[in-house]
Short mmCIF file of C-alpha atoms and ligand atoms in Angstrom, two decimals:
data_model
loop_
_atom_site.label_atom_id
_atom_site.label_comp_id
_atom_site.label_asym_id
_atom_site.label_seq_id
_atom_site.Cartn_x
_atom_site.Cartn_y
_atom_site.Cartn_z
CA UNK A 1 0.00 0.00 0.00
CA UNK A 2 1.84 3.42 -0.89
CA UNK A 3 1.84 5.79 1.61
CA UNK A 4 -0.04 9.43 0.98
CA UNK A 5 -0.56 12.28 2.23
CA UNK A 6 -0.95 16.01 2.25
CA UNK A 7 2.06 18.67 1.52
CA UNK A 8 2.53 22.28 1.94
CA UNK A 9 3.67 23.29 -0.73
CA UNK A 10 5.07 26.15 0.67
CA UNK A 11 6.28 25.09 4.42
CA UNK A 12 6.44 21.01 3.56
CA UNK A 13 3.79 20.47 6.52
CA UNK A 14 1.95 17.23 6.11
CA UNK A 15 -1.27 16.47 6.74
CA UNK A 16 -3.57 13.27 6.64
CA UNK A 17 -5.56 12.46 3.70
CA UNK A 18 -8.94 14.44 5.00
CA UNK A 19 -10.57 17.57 3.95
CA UNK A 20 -8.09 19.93 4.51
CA UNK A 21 -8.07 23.71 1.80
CA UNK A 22 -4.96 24.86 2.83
CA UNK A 23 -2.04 24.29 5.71
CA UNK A 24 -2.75 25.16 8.77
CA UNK A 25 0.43 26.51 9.33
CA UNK A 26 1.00 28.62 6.80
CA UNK A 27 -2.36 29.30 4.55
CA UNK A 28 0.22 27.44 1.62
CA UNK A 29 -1.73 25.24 -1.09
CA UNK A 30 -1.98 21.64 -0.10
CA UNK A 31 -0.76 19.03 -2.69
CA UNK A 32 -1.44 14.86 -2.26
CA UNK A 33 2.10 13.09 -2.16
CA UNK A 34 2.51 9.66 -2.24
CA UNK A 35 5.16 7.16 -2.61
CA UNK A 36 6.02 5.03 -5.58
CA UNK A 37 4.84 1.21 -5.49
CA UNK A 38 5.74 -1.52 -7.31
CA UNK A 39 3.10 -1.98 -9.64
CA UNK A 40 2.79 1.85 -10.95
CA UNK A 41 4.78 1.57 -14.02
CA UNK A 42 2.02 -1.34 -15.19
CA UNK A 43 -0.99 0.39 -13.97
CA UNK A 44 0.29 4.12 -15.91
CA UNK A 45 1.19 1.57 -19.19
CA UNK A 46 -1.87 -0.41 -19.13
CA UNK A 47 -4.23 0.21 -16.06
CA UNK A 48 -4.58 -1.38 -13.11
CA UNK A 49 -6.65 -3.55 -11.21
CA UNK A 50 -9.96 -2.25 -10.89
CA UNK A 51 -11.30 -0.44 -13.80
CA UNK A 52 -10.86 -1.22 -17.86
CA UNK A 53 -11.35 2.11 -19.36
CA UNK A 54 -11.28 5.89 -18.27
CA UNK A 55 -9.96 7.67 -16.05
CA UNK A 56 -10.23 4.92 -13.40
CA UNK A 57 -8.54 2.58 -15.27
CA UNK A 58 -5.13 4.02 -13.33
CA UNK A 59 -7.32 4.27 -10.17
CA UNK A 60 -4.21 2.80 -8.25
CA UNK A 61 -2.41 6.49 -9.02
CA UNK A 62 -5.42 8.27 -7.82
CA UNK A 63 -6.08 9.57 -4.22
CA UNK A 64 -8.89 7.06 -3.74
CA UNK A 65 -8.47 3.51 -1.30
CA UNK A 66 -11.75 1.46 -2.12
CA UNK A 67 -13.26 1.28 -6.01
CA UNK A 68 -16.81 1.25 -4.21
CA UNK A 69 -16.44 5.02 -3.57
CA UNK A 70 -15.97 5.71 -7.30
CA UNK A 71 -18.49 8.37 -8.98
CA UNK A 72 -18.22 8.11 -12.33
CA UNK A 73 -20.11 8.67 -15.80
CA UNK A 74 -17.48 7.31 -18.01
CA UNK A 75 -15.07 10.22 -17.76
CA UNK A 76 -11.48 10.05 -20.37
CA UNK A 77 -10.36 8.38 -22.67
CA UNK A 78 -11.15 11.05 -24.73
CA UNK A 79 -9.88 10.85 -28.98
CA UNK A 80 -6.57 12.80 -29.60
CA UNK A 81 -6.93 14.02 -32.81
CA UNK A 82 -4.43 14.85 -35.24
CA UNK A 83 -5.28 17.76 -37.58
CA UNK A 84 -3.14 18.69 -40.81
CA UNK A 85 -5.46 21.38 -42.17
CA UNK A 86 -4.58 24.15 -39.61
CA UNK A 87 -1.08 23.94 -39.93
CA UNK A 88 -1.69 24.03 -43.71
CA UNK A 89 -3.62 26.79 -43.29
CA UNK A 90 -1.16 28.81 -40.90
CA UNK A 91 1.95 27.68 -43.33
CA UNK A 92 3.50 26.21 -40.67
CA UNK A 93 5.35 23.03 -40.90
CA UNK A 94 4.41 21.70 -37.64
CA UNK A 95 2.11 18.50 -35.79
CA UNK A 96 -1.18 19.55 -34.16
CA UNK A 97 -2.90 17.26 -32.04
CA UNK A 98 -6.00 18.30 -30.67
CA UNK A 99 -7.73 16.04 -27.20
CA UNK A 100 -10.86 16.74 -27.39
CA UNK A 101 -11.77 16.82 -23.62
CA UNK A 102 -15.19 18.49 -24.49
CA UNK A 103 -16.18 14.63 -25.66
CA UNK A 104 -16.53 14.00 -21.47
CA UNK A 105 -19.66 13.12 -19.92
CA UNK A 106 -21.12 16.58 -19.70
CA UNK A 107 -19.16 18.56 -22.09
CA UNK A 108 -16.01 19.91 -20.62
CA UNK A 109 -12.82 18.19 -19.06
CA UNK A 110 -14.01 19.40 -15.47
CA UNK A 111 -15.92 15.56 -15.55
CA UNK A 112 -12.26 14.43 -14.70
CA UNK A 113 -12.13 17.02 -11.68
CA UNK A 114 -15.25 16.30 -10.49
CA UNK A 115 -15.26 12.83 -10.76
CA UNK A 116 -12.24 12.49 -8.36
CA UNK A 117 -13.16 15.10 -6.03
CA UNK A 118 -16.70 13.65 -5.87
CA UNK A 119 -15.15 10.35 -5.09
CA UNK A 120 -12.50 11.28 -2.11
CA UNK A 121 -15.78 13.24 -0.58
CA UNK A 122 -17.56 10.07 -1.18
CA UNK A 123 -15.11 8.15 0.91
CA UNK A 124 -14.63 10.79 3.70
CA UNK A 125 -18.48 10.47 4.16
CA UNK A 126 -19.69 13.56 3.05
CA UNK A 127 -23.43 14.38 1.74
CA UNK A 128 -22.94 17.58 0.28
CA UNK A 129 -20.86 19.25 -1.99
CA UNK A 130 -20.40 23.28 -2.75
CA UNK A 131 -18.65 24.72 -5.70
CA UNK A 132 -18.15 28.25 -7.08
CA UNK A 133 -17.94 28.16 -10.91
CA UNK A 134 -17.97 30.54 -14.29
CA UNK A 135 -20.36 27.18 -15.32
CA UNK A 136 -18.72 23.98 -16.26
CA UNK A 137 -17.52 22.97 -12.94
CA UNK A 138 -21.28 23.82 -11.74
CA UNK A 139 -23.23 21.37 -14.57
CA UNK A 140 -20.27 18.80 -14.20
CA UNK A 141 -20.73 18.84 -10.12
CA UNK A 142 -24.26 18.79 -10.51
CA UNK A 143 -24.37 15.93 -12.84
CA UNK A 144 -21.94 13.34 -10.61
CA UNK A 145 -23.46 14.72 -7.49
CA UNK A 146 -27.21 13.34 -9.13
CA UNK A 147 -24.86 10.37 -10.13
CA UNK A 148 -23.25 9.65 -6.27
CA UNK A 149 -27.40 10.55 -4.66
CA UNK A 150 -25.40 13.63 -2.76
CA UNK A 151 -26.77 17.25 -2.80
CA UNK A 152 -24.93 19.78 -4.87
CA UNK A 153 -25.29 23.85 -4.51
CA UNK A 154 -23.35 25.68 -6.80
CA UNK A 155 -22.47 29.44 -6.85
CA UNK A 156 -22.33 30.55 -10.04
CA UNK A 157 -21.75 34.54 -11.29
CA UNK A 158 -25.15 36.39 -12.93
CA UNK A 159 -23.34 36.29 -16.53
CA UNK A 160 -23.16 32.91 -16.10
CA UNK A 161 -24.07 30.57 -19.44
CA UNK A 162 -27.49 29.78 -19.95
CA UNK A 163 -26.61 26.59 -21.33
CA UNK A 164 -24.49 25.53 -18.32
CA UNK A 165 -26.84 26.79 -15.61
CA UNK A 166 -29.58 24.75 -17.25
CA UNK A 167 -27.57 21.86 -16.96
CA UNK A 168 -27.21 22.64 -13.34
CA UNK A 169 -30.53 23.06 -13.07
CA UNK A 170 -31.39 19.91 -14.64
CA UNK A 171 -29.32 17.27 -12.61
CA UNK A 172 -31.09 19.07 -9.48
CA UNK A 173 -28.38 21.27 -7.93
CA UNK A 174 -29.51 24.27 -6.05
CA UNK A 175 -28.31 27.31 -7.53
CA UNK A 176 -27.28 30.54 -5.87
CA UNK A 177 -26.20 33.36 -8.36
CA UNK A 178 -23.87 36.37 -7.62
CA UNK A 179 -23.29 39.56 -8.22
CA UNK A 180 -19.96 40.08 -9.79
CA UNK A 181 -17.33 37.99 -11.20
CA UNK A 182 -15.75 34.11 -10.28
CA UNK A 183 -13.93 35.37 -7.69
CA UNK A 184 -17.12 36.68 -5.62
CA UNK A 185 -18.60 33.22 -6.18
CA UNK A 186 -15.54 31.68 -4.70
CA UNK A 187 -15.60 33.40 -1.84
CA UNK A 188 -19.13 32.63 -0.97
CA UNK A 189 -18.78 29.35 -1.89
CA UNK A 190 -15.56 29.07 0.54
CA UNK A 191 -17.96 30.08 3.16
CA UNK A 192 -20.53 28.03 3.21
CA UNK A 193 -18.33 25.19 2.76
CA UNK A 194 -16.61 26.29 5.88
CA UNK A 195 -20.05 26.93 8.33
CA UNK A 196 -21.48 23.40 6.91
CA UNK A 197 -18.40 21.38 6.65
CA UNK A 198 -19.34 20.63 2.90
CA UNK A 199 -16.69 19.87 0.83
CA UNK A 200 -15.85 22.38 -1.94
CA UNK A 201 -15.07 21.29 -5.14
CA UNK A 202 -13.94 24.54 -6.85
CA UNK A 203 -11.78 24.18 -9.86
CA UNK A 204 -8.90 26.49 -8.43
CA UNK A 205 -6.06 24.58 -6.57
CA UNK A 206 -8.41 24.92 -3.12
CA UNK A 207 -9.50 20.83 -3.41
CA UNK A 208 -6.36 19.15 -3.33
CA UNK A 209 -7.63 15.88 -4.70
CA UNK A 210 -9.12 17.37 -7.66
CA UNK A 211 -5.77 18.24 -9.49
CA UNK A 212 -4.65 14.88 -9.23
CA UNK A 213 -7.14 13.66 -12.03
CA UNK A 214 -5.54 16.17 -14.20
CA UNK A 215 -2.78 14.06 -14.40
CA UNK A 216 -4.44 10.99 -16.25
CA UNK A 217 -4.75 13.66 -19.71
CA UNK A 218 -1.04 12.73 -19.67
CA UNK A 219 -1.11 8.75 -19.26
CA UNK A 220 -3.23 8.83 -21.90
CA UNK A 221 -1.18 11.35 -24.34
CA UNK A 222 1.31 8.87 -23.50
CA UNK A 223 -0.46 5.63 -24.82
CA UNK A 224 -1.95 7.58 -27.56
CA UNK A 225 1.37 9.01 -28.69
CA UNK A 226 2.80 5.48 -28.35
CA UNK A 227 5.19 6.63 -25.63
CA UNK A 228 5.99 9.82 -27.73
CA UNK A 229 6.40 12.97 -25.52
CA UNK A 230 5.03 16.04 -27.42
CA UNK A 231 7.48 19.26 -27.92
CA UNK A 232 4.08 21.80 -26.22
CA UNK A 233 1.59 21.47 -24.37
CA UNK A 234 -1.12 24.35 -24.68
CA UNK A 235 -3.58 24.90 -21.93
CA UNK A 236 -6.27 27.22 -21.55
CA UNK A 237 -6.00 29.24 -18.02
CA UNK A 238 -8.33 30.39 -15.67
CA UNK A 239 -6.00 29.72 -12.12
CA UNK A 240 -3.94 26.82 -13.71
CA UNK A 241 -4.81 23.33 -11.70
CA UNK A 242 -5.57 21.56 -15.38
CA UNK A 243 -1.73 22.65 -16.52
CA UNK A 244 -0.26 21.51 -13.47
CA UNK A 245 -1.76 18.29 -13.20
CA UNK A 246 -0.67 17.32 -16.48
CA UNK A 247 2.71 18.50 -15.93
CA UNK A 248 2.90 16.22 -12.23
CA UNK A 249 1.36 13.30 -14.92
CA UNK A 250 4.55 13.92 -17.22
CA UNK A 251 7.03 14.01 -13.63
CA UNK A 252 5.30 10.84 -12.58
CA UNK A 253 6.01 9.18 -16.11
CA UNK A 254 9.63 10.73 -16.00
CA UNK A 255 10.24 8.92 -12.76
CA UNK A 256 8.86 6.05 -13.02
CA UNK A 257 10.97 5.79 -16.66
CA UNK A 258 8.32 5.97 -19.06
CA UNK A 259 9.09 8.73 -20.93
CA UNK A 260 12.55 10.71 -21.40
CA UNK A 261 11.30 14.10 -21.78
CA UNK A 262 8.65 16.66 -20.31
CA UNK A 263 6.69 18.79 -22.45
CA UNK A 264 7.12 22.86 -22.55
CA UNK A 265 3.72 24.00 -20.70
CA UNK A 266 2.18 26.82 -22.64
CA UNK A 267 -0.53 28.45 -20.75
CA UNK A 268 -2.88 30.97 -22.55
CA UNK A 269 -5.29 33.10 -21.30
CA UNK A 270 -7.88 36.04 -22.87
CA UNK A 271 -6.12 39.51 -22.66
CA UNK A 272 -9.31 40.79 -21.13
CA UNK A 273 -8.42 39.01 -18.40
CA UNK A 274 -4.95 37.94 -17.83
CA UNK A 275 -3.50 38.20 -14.20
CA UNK A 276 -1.42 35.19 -14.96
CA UNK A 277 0.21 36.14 -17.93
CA UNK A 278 0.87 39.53 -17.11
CA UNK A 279 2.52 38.88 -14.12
CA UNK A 280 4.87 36.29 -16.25
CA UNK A 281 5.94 38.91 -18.94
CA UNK A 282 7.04 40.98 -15.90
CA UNK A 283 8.51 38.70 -13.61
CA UNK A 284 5.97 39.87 -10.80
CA UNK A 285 4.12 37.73 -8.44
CA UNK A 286 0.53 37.48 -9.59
CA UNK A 287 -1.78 40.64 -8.83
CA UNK A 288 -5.39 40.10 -8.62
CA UNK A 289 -7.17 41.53 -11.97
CA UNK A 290 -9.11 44.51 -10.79
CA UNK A 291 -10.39 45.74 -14.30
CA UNK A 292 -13.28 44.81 -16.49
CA UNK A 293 -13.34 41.64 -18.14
CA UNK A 294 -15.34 41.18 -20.76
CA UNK A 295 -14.61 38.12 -22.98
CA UNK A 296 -16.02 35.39 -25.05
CA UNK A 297 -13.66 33.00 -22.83
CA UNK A 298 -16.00 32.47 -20.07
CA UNK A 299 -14.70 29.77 -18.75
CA UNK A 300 -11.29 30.90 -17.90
CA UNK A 301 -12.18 34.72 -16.65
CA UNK A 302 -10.79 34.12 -13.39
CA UNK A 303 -9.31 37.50 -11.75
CA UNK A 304 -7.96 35.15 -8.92
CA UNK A 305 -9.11 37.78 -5.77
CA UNK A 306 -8.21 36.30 -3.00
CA UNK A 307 -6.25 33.33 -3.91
CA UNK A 308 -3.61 35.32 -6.01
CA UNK A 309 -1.09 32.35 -5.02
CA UNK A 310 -2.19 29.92 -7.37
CA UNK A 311 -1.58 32.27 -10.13
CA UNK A 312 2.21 32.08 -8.48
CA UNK A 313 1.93 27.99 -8.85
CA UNK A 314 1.16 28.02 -12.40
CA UNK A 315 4.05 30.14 -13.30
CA UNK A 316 6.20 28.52 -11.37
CA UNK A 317 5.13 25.21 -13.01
CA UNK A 318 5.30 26.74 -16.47
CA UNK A 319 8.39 28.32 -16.29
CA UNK A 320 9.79 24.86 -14.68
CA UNK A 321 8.49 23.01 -18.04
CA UNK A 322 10.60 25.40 -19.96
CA UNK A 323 6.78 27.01 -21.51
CA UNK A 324 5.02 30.68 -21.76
CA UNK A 325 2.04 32.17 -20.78
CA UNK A 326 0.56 34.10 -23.65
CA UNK A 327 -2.46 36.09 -24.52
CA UNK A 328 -5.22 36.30 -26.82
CA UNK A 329 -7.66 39.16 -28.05
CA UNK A 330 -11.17 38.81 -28.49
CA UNK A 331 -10.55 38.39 -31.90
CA UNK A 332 -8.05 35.98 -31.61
CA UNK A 333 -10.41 33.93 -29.68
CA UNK A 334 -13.00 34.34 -31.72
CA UNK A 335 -10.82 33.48 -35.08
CA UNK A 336 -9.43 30.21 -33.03
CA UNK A 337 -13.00 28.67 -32.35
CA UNK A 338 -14.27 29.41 -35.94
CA UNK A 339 -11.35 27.80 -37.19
CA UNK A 340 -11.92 24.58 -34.76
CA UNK A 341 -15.43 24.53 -36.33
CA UNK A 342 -14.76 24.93 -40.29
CA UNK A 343 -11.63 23.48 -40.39
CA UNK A 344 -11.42 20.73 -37.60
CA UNK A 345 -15.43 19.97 -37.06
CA UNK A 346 -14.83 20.02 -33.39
CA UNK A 347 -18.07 22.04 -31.62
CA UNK A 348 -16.38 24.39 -29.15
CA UNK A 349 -17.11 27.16 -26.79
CA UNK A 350 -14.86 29.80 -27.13
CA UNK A 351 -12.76 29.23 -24.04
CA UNK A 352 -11.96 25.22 -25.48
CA UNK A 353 -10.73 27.00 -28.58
CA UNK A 354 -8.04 29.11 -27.04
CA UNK A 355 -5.15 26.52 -26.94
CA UNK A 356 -5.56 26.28 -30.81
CA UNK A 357 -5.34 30.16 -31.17
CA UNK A 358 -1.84 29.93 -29.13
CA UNK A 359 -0.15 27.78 -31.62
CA UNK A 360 -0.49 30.16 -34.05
CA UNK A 361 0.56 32.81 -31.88
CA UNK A 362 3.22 30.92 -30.44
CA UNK A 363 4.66 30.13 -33.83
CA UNK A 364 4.32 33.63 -34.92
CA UNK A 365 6.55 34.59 -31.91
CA UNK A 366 9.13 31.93 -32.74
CA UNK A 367 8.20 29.83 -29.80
CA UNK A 368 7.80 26.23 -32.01
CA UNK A 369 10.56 25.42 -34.27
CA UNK A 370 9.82 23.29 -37.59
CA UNK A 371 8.47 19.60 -36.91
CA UNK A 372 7.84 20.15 -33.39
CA UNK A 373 4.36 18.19 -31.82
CA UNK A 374 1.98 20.80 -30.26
CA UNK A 375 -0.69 19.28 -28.29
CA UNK A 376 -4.11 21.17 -27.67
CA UNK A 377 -6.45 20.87 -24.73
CA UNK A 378 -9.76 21.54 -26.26
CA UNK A 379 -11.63 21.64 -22.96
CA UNK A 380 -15.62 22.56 -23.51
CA UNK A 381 -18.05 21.74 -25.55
CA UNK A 382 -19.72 24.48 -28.13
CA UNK A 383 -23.40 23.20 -26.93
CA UNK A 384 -23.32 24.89 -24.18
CA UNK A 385 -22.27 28.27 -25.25
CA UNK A 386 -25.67 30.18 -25.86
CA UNK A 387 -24.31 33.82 -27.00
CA UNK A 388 -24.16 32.57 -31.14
CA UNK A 389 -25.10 34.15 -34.21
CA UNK A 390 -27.19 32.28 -36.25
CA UNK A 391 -28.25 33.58 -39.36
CA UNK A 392 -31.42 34.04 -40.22
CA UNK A 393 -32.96 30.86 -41.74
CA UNK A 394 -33.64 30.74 -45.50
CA UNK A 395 -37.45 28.73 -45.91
CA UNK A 396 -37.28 27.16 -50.00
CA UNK A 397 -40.31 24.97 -51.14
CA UNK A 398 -39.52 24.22 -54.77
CA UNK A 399 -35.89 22.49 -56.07
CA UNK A 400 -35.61 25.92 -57.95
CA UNK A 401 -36.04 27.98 -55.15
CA UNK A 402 -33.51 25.86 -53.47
CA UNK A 403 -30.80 26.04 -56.38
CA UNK A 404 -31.34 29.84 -56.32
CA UNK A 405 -30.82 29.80 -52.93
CA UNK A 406 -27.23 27.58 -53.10
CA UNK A 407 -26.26 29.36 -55.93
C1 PLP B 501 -12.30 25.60 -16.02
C2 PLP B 501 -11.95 25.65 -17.45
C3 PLP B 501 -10.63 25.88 -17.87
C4 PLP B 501 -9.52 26.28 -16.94
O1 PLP B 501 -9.05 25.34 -16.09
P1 PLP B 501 -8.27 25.73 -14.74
O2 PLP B 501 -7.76 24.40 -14.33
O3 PLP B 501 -9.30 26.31 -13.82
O4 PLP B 501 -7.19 26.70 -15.04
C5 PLP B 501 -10.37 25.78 -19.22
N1 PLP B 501 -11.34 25.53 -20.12
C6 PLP B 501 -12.63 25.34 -19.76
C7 PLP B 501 -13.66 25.09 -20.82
C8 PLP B 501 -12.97 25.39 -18.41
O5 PLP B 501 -14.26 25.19 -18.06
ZN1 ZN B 502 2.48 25.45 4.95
#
């Protein structure tokens, strides 16, 4: 049995696995350690014991002890898909692989997330679970929380997504909107979970357990790329947990000698609102964003009040990988999902598009040298994103009317 734990990551404190948010001694971010066992080189190449497919399948890596507590919907395993017709279309002689993480359970890679997070609460014996979110992590919550028969209430901002809040809605969450942006919701969220004892499964490095699932996008970049390591990673941004979890997958595999190389972490966020990436360009620590942020990118407009550390974490894991933080405009953004959807056929919202927009941009910049692999994390699904323009529709009722209307 491997032995883990909790670690500051900031003082080294450890703590037992239990529903801790932060150390006790020092407010640091907790992070679950845990020993090597024989064994873990099998279950990363071909899954473990308990589970055939998914994310479970290397259950023995994740901070779970008995299968029965498992909460799942048949999150992973999602395609990796290799495109030729953006580079083509960029000029740029270089591989894109898109993982299409919006093909989880309920539309965005939070399923993996939630599905651990769900699970550990599961096994601590908890009923309830809180969580503060722009929208995905609120419709994925809901969904496992109908899935595990525990009660969800989620804390979502007014400009939230209709789509998203429907799904909330659906799966029978109680909803509690807010006036302002993520970073109000998080707060309230952090309360309630504190007077209740309910655990919190917010999407910013808070939940220790959650980041841990992160790490299975890399086992299975690593069977999909038969063992191949690829040259960048893009991630889309809101506080960073999703790029740091892949990059502890890649350290695991490094250790445990299954692959020689770790991939250059490029994280990208909107310009509108980009605490993270500022704060890399000027070798700062991370300032919370106190301006307006209007943007397409929903999902990752996190101004990080309040927890302005875990901005600090990301760069520090980035810059460790050897990768950037970069930017995009709204136009940018907006270019990057069209392109997804004409060129690649992959539905996205706008904030699942952004990694594809950073290759470009990356390559512009001389970041990606010629026949170097970029990987994409396409991370939500376009049928959730309500705020489209659909033209008007054109009503034919004779074969001429509809060749006029083609022609
Ligand atoms: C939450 C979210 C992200 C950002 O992930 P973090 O781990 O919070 O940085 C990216 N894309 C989508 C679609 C999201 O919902
Ligand atoms: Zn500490």
């Amino acid at each position: 049995m491997p032995t883990e734990c909790l670690v500051c990551r900031h003082c080294g404190a450890t703590y037992p696995l239990r529903q801790h948010y932060s150390c006790a001694q020092c407010g640091g971010i907790l992070e679950v350690r845990r020993t090597f066992a024989t064994g873990d080189r099998e279950v990363v190449l071909r899954g473990g014991r308990h589970f055939r497919r998914g994310l479970w399948k290397y259950f023995e890596m994740l901070p779970v002890a008995d299968p029965a507590n498992v909460v799942s919907l048949g999150e992973g395993d999602t395609p990796l898909l290799r495109d030729e017709r953006l580079p083509d279309h960029w000029r740029r002689d270089i591989s894109l692989l898109i993982k299409a993480e919006s093909l989880n359970p309920t539309g965005s890679f939070k399923d993996r997330p939630t599905s651990v997070g769900l699970s550990v609460a599961r096994e601590l014996g908890q009923d309830t679970v809180v969580v503060s979110s722009s929208g995905n992590a609120a419709a994925s919550t809901a969904a496992y929380a109908a899935r595990a028969g525990m009660r969800c209430v989620v804390v979502v901002p007014e400009s939230v997504d209709p789509g998203k809040l429907a799904q909330a809605h659906a799966h029978g969450a109680r909803v509690l909107g807010v006036r302002g942006s993520f970073s109000n919701c998080f707060a309230l969220a952090r309360e309630l979970s504190g007077r209740f004892g309910w655990t919190n499964l917010v999407s910013t490095f808070l939940n220790p357990y959650t980041v841990e699932a992160d790490k299975t996008i890399a086992y299975e970049l690593r069977e999909q790329m038969d063992g191949g390591v690829p040259d960048c990673i893009f991630v889309p941004i809101g506080s960073g947990p999703l790029l740091a979890g892949v990059f502890k997958g890649y350290r695991e595999m490094l250790a445990l000698g299954l692959t020689r190389a770790l991939p250059r972490m490029i994280g990208v966020q909107a310009e509108a609102c980009e605490p993270i990436t500022r704060a890399f360009l000027r070798g700062e620590p991370v300032r919370a964003w106190d301006g307006p942020m209007r943007t397409m990118a929903g999902g990752i407009a996190d101004p990080l009040v309040g927890y302005e550390q875990d901005g600090d974490l990301t760069i520090r894991v980035v810059r460790e990988s050897g990768g950037v933080m970069l930017s995009l405009s709204e136009t940018e953004v907006a270019e990057a999902t069209r392109l997804l959807e004409t060129k690649v056929g992959l539905y996205s919202e706008p904030t699942g598009a952004v990694a594809v927009g950073a290759v470009k941009k990356l390559c512009d910049a001389g970041g990606m040298a010629e026949g170097e692999t970029a990987v994409c994390l396409m991370t939500g699904h376009g049928f959730k994103y309500g705020k489209r323009d659909v033209p008007e529709m054109r009503i034919v009722e004779t074969l001429d009317q509809a060749c006029e209307a083609l022609a």
